[in-house]
Coordinates of C-alpha atoms and ligand atoms in Angstrom, one line a residue:
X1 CA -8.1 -76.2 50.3
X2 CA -6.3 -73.8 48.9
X3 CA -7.1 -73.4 44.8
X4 CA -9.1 -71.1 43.1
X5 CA -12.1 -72.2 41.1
X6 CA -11.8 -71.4 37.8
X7 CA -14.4 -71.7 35.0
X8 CA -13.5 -75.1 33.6
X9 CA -11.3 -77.2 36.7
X10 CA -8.9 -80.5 35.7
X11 CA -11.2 -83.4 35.5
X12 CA -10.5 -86.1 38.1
X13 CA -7.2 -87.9 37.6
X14 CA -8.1 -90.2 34.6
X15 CA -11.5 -88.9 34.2
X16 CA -12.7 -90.5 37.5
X17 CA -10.3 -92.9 39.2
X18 CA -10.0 -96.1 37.7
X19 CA -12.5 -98.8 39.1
X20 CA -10.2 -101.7 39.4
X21 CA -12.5 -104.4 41.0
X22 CA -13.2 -107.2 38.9
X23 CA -16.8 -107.4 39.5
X24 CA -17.3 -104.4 37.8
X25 CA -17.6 -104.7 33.6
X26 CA -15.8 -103.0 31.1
X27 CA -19.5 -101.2 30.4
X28 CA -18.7 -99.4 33.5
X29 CA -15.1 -98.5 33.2
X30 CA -15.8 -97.1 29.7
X31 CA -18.8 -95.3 31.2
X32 CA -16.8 -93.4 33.3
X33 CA -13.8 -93.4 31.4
X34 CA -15.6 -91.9 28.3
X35 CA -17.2 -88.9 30.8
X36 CA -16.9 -85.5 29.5
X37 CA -14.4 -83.2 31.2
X38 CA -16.3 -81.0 33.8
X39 CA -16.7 -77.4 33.7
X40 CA -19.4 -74.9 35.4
X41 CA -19.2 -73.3 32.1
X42 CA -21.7 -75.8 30.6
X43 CA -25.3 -75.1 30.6
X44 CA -26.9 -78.2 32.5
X45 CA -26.8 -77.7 36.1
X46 CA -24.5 -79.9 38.2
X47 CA -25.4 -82.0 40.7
X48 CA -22.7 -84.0 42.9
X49 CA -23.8 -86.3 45.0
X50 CA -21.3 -87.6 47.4
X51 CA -22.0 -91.2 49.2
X52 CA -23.2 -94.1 47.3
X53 CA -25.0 -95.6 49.9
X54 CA -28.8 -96.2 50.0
X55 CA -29.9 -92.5 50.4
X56 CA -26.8 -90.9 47.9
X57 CA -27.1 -94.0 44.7
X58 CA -31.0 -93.4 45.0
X59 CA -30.9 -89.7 45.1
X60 CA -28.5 -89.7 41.8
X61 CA -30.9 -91.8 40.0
X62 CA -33.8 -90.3 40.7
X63 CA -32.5 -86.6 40.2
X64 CA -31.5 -88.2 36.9
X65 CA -35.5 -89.3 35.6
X66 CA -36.6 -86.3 36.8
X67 CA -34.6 -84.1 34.3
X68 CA -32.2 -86.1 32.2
X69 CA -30.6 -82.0 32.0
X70 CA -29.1 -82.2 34.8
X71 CA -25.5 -83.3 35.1
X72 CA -25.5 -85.6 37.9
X73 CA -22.0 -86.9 39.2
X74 CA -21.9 -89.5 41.9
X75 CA -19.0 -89.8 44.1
X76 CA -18.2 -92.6 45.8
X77 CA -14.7 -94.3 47.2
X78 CA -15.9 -98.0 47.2
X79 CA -16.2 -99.8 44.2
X80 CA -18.2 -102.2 45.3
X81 CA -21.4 -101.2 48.2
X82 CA -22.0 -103.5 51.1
X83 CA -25.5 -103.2 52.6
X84 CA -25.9 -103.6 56.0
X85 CA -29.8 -104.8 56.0
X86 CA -29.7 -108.2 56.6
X87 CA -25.9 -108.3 57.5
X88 CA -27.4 -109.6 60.8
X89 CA -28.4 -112.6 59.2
X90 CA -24.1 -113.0 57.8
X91 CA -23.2 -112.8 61.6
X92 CA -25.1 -116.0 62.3
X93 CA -24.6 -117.8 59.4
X94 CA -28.3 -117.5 57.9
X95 CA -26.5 -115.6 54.9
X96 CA -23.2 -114.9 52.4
X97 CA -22.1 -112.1 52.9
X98 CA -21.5 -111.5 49.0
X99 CA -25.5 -111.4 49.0
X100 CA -24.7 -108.0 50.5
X101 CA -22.6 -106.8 47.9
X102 CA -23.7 -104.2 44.8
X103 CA -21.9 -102.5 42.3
X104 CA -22.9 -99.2 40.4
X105 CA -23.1 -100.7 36.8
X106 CA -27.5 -99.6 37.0
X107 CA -26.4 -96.2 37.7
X108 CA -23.8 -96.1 35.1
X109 CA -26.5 -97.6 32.3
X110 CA -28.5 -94.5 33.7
X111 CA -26.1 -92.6 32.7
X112 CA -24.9 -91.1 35.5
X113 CA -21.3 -90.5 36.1
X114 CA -19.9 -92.3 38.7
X115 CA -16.5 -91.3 39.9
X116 CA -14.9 -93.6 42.5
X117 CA -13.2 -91.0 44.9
X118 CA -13.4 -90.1 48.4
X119 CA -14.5 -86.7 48.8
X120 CA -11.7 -84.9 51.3
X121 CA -13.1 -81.1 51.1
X122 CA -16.2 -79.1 50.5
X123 CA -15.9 -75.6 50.2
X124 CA -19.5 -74.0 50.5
X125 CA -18.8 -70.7 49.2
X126 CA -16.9 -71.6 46.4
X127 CA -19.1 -74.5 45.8
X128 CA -16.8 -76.9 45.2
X129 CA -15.3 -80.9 46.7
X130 CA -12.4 -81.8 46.6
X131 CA -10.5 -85.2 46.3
X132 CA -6.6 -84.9 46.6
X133 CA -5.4 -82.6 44.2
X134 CA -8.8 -82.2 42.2
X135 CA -11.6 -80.0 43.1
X136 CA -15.3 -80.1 41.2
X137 CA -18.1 -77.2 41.3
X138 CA -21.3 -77.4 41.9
X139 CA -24.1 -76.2 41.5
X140 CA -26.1 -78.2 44.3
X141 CA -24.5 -80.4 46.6
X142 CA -26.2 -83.9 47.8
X143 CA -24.0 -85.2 50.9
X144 CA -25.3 -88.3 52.1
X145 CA -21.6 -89.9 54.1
X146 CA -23.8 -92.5 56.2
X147 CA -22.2 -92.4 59.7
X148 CA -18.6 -92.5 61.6
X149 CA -18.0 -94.3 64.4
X150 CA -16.8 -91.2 67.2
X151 CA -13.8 -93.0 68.6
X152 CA -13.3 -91.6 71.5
X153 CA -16.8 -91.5 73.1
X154 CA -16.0 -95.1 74.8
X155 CA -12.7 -95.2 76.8
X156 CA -11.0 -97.8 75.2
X157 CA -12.4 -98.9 72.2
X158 CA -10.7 -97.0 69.5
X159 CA -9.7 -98.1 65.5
X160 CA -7.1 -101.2 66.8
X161 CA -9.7 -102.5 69.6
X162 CA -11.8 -102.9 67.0
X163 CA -10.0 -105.0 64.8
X164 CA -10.2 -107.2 67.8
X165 CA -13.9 -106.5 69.2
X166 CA -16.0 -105.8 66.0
X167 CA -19.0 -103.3 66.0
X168 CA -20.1 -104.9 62.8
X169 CA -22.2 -101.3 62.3
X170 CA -20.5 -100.8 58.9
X171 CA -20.9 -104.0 56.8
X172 CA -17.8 -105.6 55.1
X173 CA -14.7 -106.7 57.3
X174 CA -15.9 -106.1 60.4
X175 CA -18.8 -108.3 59.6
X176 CA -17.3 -111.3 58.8
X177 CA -14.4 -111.0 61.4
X178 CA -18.0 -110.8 64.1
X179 CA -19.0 -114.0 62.2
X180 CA -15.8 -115.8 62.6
X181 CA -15.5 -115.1 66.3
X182 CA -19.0 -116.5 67.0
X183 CA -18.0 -119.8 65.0
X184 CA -14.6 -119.8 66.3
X185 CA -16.1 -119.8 70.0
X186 CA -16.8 -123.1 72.2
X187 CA -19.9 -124.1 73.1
X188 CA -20.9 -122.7 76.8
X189 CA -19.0 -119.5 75.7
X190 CA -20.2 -116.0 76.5
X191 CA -21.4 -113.2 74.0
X192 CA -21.4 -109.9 75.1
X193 CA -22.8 -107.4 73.4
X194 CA -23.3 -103.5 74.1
X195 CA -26.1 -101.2 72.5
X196 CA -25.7 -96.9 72.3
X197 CA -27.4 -94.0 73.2
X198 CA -30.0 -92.6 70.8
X199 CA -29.6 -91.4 68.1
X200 CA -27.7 -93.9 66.2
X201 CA -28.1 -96.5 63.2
X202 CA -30.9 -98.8 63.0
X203 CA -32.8 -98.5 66.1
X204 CA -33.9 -101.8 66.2
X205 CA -30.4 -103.3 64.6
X206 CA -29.1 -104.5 67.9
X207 CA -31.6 -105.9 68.9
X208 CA -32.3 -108.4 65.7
X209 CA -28.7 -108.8 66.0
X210 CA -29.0 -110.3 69.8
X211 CA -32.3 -112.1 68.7
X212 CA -30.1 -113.9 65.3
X213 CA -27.2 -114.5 67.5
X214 CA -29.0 -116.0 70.3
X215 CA -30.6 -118.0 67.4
X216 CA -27.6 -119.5 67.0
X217 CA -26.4 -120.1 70.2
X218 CA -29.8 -122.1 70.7
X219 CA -29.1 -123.7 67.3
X220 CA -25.3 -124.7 67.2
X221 CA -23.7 -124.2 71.0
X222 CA -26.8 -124.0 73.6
X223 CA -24.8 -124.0 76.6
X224 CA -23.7 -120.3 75.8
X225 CA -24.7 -116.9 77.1
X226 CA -25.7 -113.8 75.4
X227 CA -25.6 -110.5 77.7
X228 CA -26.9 -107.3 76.0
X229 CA -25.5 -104.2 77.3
X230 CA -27.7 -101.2 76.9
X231 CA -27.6 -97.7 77.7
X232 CA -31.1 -97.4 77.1
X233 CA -33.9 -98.5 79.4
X234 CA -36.3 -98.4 76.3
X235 CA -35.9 -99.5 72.4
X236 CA -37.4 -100.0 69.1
X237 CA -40.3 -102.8 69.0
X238 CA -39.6 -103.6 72.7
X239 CA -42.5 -105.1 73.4
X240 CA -42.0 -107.5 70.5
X241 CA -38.6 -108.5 70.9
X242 CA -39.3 -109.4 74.1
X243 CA -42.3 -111.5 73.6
X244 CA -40.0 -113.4 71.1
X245 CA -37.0 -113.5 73.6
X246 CA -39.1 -115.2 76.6
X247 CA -40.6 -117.6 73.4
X248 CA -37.2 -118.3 71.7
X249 CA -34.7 -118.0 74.3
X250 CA -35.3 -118.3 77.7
X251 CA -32.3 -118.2 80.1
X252 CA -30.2 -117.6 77.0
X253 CA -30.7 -113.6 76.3
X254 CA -30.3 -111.2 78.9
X255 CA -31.1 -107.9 78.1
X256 CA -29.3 -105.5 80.3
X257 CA -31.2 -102.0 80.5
X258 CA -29.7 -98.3 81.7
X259 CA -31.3 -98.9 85.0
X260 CA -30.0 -102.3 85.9
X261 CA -26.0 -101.3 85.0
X262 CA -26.3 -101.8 81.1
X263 CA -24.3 -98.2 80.2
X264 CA -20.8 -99.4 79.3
X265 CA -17.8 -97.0 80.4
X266 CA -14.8 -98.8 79.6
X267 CA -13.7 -101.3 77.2
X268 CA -10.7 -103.5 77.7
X269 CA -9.9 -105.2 74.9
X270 CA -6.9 -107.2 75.8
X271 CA -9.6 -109.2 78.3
X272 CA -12.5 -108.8 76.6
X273 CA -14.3 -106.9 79.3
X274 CA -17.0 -104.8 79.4
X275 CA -17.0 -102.0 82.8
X276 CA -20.1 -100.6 83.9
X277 CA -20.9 -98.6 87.3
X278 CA -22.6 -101.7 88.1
X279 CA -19.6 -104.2 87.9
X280 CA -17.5 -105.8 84.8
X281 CA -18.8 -108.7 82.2
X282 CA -15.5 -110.7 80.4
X283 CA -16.7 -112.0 77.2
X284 CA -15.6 -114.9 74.9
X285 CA -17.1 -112.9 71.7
X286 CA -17.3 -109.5 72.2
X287 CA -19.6 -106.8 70.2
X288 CA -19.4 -103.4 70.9
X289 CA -21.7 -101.0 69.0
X290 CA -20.4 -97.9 70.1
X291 CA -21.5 -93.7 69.8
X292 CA -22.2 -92.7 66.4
X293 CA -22.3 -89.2 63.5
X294 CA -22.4 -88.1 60.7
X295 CA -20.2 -89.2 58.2
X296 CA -16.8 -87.3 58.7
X297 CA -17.4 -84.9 55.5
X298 CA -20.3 -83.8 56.6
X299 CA -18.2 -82.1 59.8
X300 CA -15.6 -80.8 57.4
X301 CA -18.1 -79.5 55.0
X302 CA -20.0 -77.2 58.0
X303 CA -23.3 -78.8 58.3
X304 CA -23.1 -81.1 61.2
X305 CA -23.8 -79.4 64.3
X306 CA -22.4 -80.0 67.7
X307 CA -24.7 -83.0 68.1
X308 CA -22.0 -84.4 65.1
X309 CA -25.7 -85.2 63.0
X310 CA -27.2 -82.3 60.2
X311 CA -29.7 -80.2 60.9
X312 CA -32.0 -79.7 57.5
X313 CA -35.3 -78.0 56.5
X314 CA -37.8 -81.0 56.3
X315 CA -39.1 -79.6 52.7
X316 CA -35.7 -79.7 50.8
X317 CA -33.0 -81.7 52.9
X318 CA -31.1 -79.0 52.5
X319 CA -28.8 -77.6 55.4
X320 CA -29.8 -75.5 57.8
X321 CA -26.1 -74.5 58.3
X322 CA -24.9 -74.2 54.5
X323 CA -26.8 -73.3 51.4
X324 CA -27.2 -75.2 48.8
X325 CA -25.8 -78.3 50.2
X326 CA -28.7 -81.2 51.2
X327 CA -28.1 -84.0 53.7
X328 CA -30.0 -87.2 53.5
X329 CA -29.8 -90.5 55.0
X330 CA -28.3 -91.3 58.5
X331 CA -26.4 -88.3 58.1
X332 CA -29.4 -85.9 58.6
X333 CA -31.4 -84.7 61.7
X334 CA -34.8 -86.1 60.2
X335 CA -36.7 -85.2 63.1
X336 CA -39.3 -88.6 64.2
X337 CA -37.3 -90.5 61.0
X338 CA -35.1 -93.1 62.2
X339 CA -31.7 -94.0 60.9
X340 CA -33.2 -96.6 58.0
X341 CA -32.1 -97.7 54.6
X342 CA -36.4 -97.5 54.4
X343 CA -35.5 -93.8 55.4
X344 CA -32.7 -93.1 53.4
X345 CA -34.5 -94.1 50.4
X346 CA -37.8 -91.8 51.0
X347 CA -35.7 -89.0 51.5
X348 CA -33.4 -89.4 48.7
X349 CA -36.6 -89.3 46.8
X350 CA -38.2 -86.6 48.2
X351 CA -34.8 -84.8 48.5
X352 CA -34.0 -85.5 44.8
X353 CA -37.4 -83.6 43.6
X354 CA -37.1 -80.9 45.1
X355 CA -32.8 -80.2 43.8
X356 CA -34.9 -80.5 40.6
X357 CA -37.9 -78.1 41.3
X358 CA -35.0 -76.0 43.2
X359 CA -32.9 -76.3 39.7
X360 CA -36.2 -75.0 37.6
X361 CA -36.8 -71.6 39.8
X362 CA -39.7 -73.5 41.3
X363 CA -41.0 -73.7 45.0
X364 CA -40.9 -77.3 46.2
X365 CA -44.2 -79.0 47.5
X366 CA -44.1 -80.3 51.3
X367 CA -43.6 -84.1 51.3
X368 CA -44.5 -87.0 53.2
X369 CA -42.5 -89.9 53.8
X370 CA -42.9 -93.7 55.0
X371 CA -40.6 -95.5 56.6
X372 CA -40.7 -99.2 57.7
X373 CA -38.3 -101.0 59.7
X374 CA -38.4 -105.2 59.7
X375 CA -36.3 -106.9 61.7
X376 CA -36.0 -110.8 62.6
X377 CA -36.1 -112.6 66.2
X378 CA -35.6 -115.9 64.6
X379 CA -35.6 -117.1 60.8
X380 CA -39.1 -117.3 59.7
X381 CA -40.3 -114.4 62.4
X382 CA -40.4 -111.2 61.2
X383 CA -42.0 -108.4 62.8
X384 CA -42.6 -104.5 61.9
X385 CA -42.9 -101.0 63.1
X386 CA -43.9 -98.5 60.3
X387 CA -45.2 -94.6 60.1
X388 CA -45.5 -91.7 57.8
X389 CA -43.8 -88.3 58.3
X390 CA -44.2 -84.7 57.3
X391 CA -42.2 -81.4 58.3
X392 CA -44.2 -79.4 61.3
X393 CA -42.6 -76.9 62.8
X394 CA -39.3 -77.1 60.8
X395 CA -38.6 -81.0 61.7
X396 CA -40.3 -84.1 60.3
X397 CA -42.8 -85.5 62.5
X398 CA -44.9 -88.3 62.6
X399 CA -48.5 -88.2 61.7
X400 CA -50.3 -89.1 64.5
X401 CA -52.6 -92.7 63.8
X402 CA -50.0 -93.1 60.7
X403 CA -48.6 -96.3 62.1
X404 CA -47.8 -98.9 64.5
X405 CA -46.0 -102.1 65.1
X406 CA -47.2 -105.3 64.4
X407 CA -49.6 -106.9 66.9
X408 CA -48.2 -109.1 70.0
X409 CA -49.3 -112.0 70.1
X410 CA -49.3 -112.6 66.5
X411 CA -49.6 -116.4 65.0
X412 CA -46.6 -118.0 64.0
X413 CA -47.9 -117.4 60.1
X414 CA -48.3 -113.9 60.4
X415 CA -44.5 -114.0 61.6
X416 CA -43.6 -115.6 59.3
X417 CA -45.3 -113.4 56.4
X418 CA -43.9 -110.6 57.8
X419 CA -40.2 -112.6 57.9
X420 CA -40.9 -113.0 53.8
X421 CA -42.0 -109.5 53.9
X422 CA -38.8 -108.3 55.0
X423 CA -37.0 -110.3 52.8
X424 CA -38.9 -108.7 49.4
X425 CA -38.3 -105.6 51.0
X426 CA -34.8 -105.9 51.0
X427 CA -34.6 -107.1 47.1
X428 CA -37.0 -104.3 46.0
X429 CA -34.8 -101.0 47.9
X430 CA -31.3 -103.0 46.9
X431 CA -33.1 -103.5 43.0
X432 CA -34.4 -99.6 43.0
X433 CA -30.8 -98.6 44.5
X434 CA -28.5 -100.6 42.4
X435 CA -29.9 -102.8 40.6
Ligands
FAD1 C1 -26.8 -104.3 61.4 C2 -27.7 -103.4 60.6 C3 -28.9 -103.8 60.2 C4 -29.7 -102.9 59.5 N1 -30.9 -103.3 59.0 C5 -31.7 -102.4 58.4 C6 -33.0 -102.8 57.9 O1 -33.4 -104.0 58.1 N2 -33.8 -101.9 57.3 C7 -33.4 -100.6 57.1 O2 -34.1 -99.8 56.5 N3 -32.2 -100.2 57.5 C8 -31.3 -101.0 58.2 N4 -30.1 -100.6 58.6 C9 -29.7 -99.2 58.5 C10 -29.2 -98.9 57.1 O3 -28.0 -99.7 56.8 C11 -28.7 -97.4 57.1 O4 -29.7 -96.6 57.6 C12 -28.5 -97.0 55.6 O5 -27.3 -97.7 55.1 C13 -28.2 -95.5 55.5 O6 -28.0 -95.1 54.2 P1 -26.9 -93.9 53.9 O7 -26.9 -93.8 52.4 O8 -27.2 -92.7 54.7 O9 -25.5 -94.4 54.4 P2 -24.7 -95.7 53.8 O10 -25.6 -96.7 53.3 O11 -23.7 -96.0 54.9 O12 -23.9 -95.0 52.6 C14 -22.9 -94.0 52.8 C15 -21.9 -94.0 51.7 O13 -21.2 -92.8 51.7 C16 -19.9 -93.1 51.4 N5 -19.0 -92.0 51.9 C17 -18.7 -91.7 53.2 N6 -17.8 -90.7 53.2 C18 -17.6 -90.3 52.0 C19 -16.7 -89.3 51.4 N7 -15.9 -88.5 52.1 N8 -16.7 -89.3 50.0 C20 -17.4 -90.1 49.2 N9 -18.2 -91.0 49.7 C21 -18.3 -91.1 51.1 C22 -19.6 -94.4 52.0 O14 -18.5 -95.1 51.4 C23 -20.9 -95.1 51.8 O15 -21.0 -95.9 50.6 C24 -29.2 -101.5 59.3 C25 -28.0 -101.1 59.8 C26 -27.2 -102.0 60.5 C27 -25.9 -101.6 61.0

């Protein structure tokens, strides 16, 4: 980036790029049309928040009740958010996928500026992002980008492979197209499906999304096959997906693990073969959920380390490798936290109160934060793992005795609670993000 800041930079062409979906009302172009031009010179502090997502929309509106002073700006490139919770449940036909969609029209009636951008630079000492031609100071920076797919960590599944074998791990397209193939696909076909290395999104995600695909197998074609490919020989709620496999879907779901050949090394997608050091699996429907980071930006703006993920003080969120820049959400190094919309949200929260306290000359108070993951083996059973966090030693640990997963050997109406319990989850974080 080569401009200089100066005291009152060009507003963003039109005031914030024209939202031009036509879910979104003419509150909300006006809204953002009607934004005042933006200059450090004014005396409320500046917050941009860059990423709409669960952990950047929360963070905006939150930092907004806190202290209506502060001039929050949200920057985000899609007009319309598609939630990946419960886009499992799209993939085998349990859901529409437009019951994923949200649009910023809350945030906007909260007053908070929404400019529909993508963020191409972030220039730490200046202070400033920058979109094109047009560049924005801050005075604190919230980056919450989500994750990137790396590309090149699996020989031969790049961009093109995967507009033929979906990883489904961003919701949208890539959903639906997984969706399709599964439909699309005879009965006595076979699904294969491949899980990372930690640390990615979701720890349990691939393994509801085995347990709702096999559901469907069982359901509409039950001569089929699913393999699960893992590079793991442990995972999330183990114990419990299991139990609910040898229940739900015995001789259907094989679970593959590290030890037994499940690390993938080469993708061909012209055959729809999977290569591991143990042999090769061709499949009819293919899902690879490959190696994951930190949202691109993140890298360009400094504070991703080599691991590609942010390192942050547990207190603040705010990098370890650039001041006055905070990372939340899947983005961030959050110690014993896993990659969860549950996750995102806490620390948006507790990320968002201390930008304020930060903002005030004030010393922010250590946190604690809950996270709980749900995930479905069937519809109807619903299971949890859940525990409470707070920074030791510069990271965000557990509390030990804080949580737990639910019991084994649970009745089929506790499942089933915990199924509906998932479910208001999902409308409650989706309500308090966008809503
Ligand atoms: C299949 C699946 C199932 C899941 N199920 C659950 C579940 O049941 N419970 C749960 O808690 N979590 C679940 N998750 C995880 C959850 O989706 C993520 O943890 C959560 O979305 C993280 O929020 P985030 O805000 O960090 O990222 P995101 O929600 O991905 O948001 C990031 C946003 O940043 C924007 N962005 C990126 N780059 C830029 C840029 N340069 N400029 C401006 N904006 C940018 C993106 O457009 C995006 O809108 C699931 C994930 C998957 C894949």
């Amino acid at each position: 980036m080569t401009a200089t800041p100066s005291p009152r930079p060009p507003p963003a062409r039109g005031g914030g790029a024209p939202i031009s979906s036509a879910s979104l009302t003419r509150r909300t172009i006006l809204a953002v049309l009607a934004a005042p031009a933006i200059a450090r010179a004014q005396p409320a502090p500046r917050v941009i928040v860059v990423g709409g997502g669960f952990a950047g929309a929360t963070a905006a509106r939150f930092l907004r009740r806190l202290n209506p002073n502060i001039d929050v700006l949200l920057i985000e490139p899609n007009a319309i958010f598609t939630a990946c919770p419960f886009s499992n449940e799209v993939i085998a036909g349990l859901r529409d996928i437009d019951a994923q969609r949200f649009i910023y029209d809350g945030l906007v009636a909260d007053r908070i500026r929404v400019m529909q951008a993508a963020v191409t630079a972030i220039d730490p000492t200046q202070r400033s992002v920058a979109f094109g031609s047009n560049r924005l100071l801050y005075d604190r920076l919230i980056l919450a980008p989500g994750i990137d797919i790396v590309w090149d960590a699996l020989p031969g599944y790049d961009e093109a492979a995967a507009n033929r074998i979906p990883h489904a791990w961003k919701a949208g397209e890539q959903t639906i197209l997984l969706q399709r193939q599964l439909e699309a696909m005879p009965d006595g076909g076979v699904v294969v499906m491949s899980s990372p290395p930690n640390p990615y999104r979701c720890p349990p995600g691939p393994y509801e999304r085995a347990s709702l695909i096999a559901w469907y197998l069982k359901t509409h074609k039950p001569r089929s096959k699913l393999i699960l490919l893992d590079a793991k020989d442990a995972f999330s709620k183990q114990k419990l997906f299991q139990e609910a496999w040898q229940q739900l879907y015995p001789g259907l779901l094989e679970w593959v693990s590290l030890s037994d050949g499940g690390k993938v090394t080469r993708i061909d997608p012209a055959t729809n073969t999977f290569e591991t050091d143990f042999g090769s699996h061709k499949a009819d429907v293919a899902n690879v959920i490959p190696p994951q980071r930190a949202g691109a930006i993140a890298t360009a703006a400094g504070v991703a380390d080599r691991t590609g993920w942010c390192p942050i003080d547990p207190v603040t969120f705010e990098s370890k490798l650039q001041p006055n820049i905070h990372v939340i959400g899947d983005a961030a190094i959050a110690g014993a936290m896993p990659k969860s919309a549950f996750a995102a949200n806490a620390q948006a929260k507790v990320c968002a109160e201390a930008v304020a306290t930060l903002l005030a000359g004030d010393t922010p108070q250590e946190p604690k934060l809950i996270n709980t993951c749900y995930s479905l083996a069937a519809p109807g059973h619903g299971f949890s793992v859940a525990g409470v966090y707070h920074p030791t030693g510069g990271q965000l640990t557990e509390i030990e005795g804080s949580g737990g997963t639910s019991p084994l050997d649970a009745s089929s109406e506790q499942r089933a609670l915990e199924a509906k319990y998932a479910e208001a989850w999902f409308k409650t974080i989706a309500n308090e993000t966008f809503g």
